[in-house]
XYZ file of C-alpha atoms in Angstrom:
174
model
C -51.289 -21.568 -11.348
C -49.104 -19.252 -12.999
C -45.350 -19.415 -14.535
C -44.586 -16.910 -11.531
C -46.034 -18.589 -8.535
C -43.583 -21.706 -9.438
C -40.458 -19.392 -9.574
C -41.771 -17.750 -6.116
C -41.393 -21.362 -4.869
C -37.833 -21.230 -6.883
C -37.074 -18.238 -5.512
C -37.817 -19.556 -1.888
C -34.870 -22.312 -1.839
C -32.600 -20.330 -3.520
C -32.953 -17.723 -0.692
C -32.372 -20.032 1.804
C -29.307 -21.671 0.124
C -28.301 -17.824 0.072
C -28.684 -17.079 4.029
C -26.835 -20.428 4.942
C -24.359 -19.356 2.158
C -23.725 -15.934 4.033
C -23.735 -17.508 7.595
C -20.561 -19.976 6.502
C -18.886 -17.213 4.745
C -19.409 -15.004 7.858
C -17.677 -18.038 10.001
C -14.496 -18.031 7.364
C -15.728 -20.967 5.138
C -14.519 -20.277 1.406
C -18.475 -20.887 0.629
C -18.957 -20.578 -3.294
C -21.867 -20.030 -5.582
C -24.730 -22.779 -6.449
C -23.115 -24.943 -9.666
C -24.859 -26.882 -11.753
C -23.404 -30.651 -12.290
C -22.829 -33.526 -15.301
C -26.411 -34.866 -13.473
C -28.672 -31.670 -14.612
C -28.912 -30.747 -10.569
C -27.091 -28.376 -8.342
C -24.467 -28.547 -5.842
C -26.354 -25.999 -3.434
C -22.947 -25.012 -1.654
C -19.378 -25.980 -3.136
C -16.834 -25.401 -0.719
C -13.600 -24.509 -2.078
C -9.827 -24.319 -1.068
C -8.681 -20.983 0.884
C -6.756 -19.924 -2.357
C -10.250 -21.262 -4.203
C -7.902 -23.246 -6.108
C -9.762 -26.580 -5.446
C -13.491 -27.672 -5.161
C -13.096 -29.353 -1.437
C -17.021 -30.862 -0.886
C -20.500 -29.554 -1.500
C -23.522 -28.864 0.790
C -26.915 -29.485 0.401
C -29.527 -27.055 1.609
C -32.797 -27.479 1.964
C -35.573 -25.508 3.360
C -38.438 -26.267 5.889
C -41.610 -25.022 4.965
C -43.718 -26.066 8.842
C -42.312 -24.044 11.775
C -39.305 -25.358 13.797
C -38.376 -24.471 17.010
C -36.535 -28.320 18.169
C -35.362 -30.031 15.503
C -35.313 -32.669 17.532
C -39.258 -33.067 17.192
C -40.798 -33.905 13.569
C -43.325 -32.036 12.778
C -46.921 -34.512 12.850
C -47.183 -36.295 10.161
C -43.239 -36.186 9.221
C -41.193 -39.640 9.508
C -37.746 -38.119 9.338
C -35.706 -34.673 7.804
C -35.943 -35.063 4.291
C -32.293 -35.256 2.972
C -32.282 -36.087 -1.011
C -34.189 -37.704 -4.024
C -32.639 -41.397 -4.257
C -32.394 -40.447 -8.061
C -29.753 -37.698 -7.145
C -26.356 -37.337 -7.933
C -26.112 -36.913 -4.015
C -25.330 -40.476 -3.626
C -23.312 -40.613 -6.509
C -21.346 -37.994 -5.275
C -22.210 -37.376 -1.347
C -22.249 -34.035 -0.077
C -20.233 -33.462 3.355
C -22.994 -31.977 5.197
C -26.843 -31.276 4.362
C -28.051 -28.427 6.560
C -31.806 -27.638 7.125
C -33.334 -24.137 7.682
C -36.710 -23.161 8.700
C -37.168 -19.403 7.291
C -40.019 -18.720 9.904
C -38.050 -19.264 12.750
C -34.241 -19.081 11.408
C -33.562 -22.252 12.643
C -30.788 -24.259 11.525
C -29.656 -27.976 12.145
C -27.851 -30.496 9.782
C -26.156 -34.122 9.655
C -23.065 -35.524 7.905
C -24.002 -37.812 5.473
C -22.772 -41.448 5.157
C -20.641 -42.468 2.402
C -22.803 -45.027 1.007
C -26.527 -45.367 1.994
C -27.460 -46.027 5.663
C -29.421 -48.818 5.959
C -30.779 -47.038 9.108
C -32.262 -44.500 7.014
C -35.330 -44.870 5.246
C -36.979 -44.456 1.729
C -40.208 -42.465 1.190
C -42.473 -43.301 -0.815
C -41.769 -46.609 -0.272
C -42.392 -47.088 -4.039
C -41.972 -44.532 -6.985
C -45.040 -41.808 -6.870
C -47.096 -43.104 -4.883
C -47.597 -39.607 -2.586
C -48.823 -36.232 -4.337
C -46.475 -33.182 -3.293
C -49.481 -31.232 -2.467
C -47.688 -27.798 -2.384
C -46.227 -28.353 -6.300
C -49.517 -29.789 -7.655
C -51.026 -26.799 -6.385
C -48.544 -24.168 -7.847
C -48.509 -26.535 -11.087
C -51.799 -27.266 -11.446
C -50.687 -30.730 -12.601
C -50.075 -33.759 -10.115
C -46.548 -33.729 -8.973
C -45.474 -36.933 -7.006
C -42.623 -37.361 -4.449
C -39.584 -38.864 -5.443
C -38.537 -41.239 -3.417
C -35.975 -39.439 -0.469
C -33.799 -40.387 2.255
C -35.094 -39.368 5.220
C -32.957 -38.801 8.557
C -34.314 -39.882 11.820
C -33.856 -36.886 14.415
C -31.351 -39.076 16.168
C -28.619 -38.726 13.770
C -29.561 -34.432 13.345
C -26.785 -32.649 14.970
C -26.981 -28.778 15.864
C -26.047 -25.925 13.776
C -22.687 -25.508 15.978
C -22.079 -28.984 15.574
C -22.552 -28.744 11.729
C -20.360 -25.991 11.201
C -17.233 -27.052 13.264
C -17.615 -30.336 11.344
C -17.513 -28.050 7.972
C -14.692 -26.115 9.648
C -12.939 -29.489 10.550
C -13.228 -30.489 6.871
C -11.400 -27.461 5.344
C -8.260 -27.540 7.775
C -7.954 -31.259 7.197
C -7.698 -30.344 3.291
């Protein structure tokens, strides 16, 4: 696949972040633009104090490429909702919330990650590099492997309304 195909793939994630950012801003949340960290990764949506002087926390946004109409029911073959690579700074400096968004159905849902890794969440794949990411492999034209990720089970997922209320409470308490 060409570089333009890879750029389309990356643009999909950026578009999802922008949809979520706009929704948060419409609800009075001071949601900033994505920033790069010292870890070489991005914070999808940093949230700032109402005066914009302090970064309070950040929100991780995940695009779901399958059609989801009920976030409590995992699609066939899913073991949980992916929330981030274990090697990521996400677990050094955890976000306040993770939001998943399905562009096909426009459904959003979320979770509040623990301060420390939860033993109730599990790593997939069980060993590094054992599962090929077929979508990225097809786009890049070379074998690409899935990183170990923490997956969130449906019983730890909350609705869009609940995750927004959580973010609003965090803003008021800061």
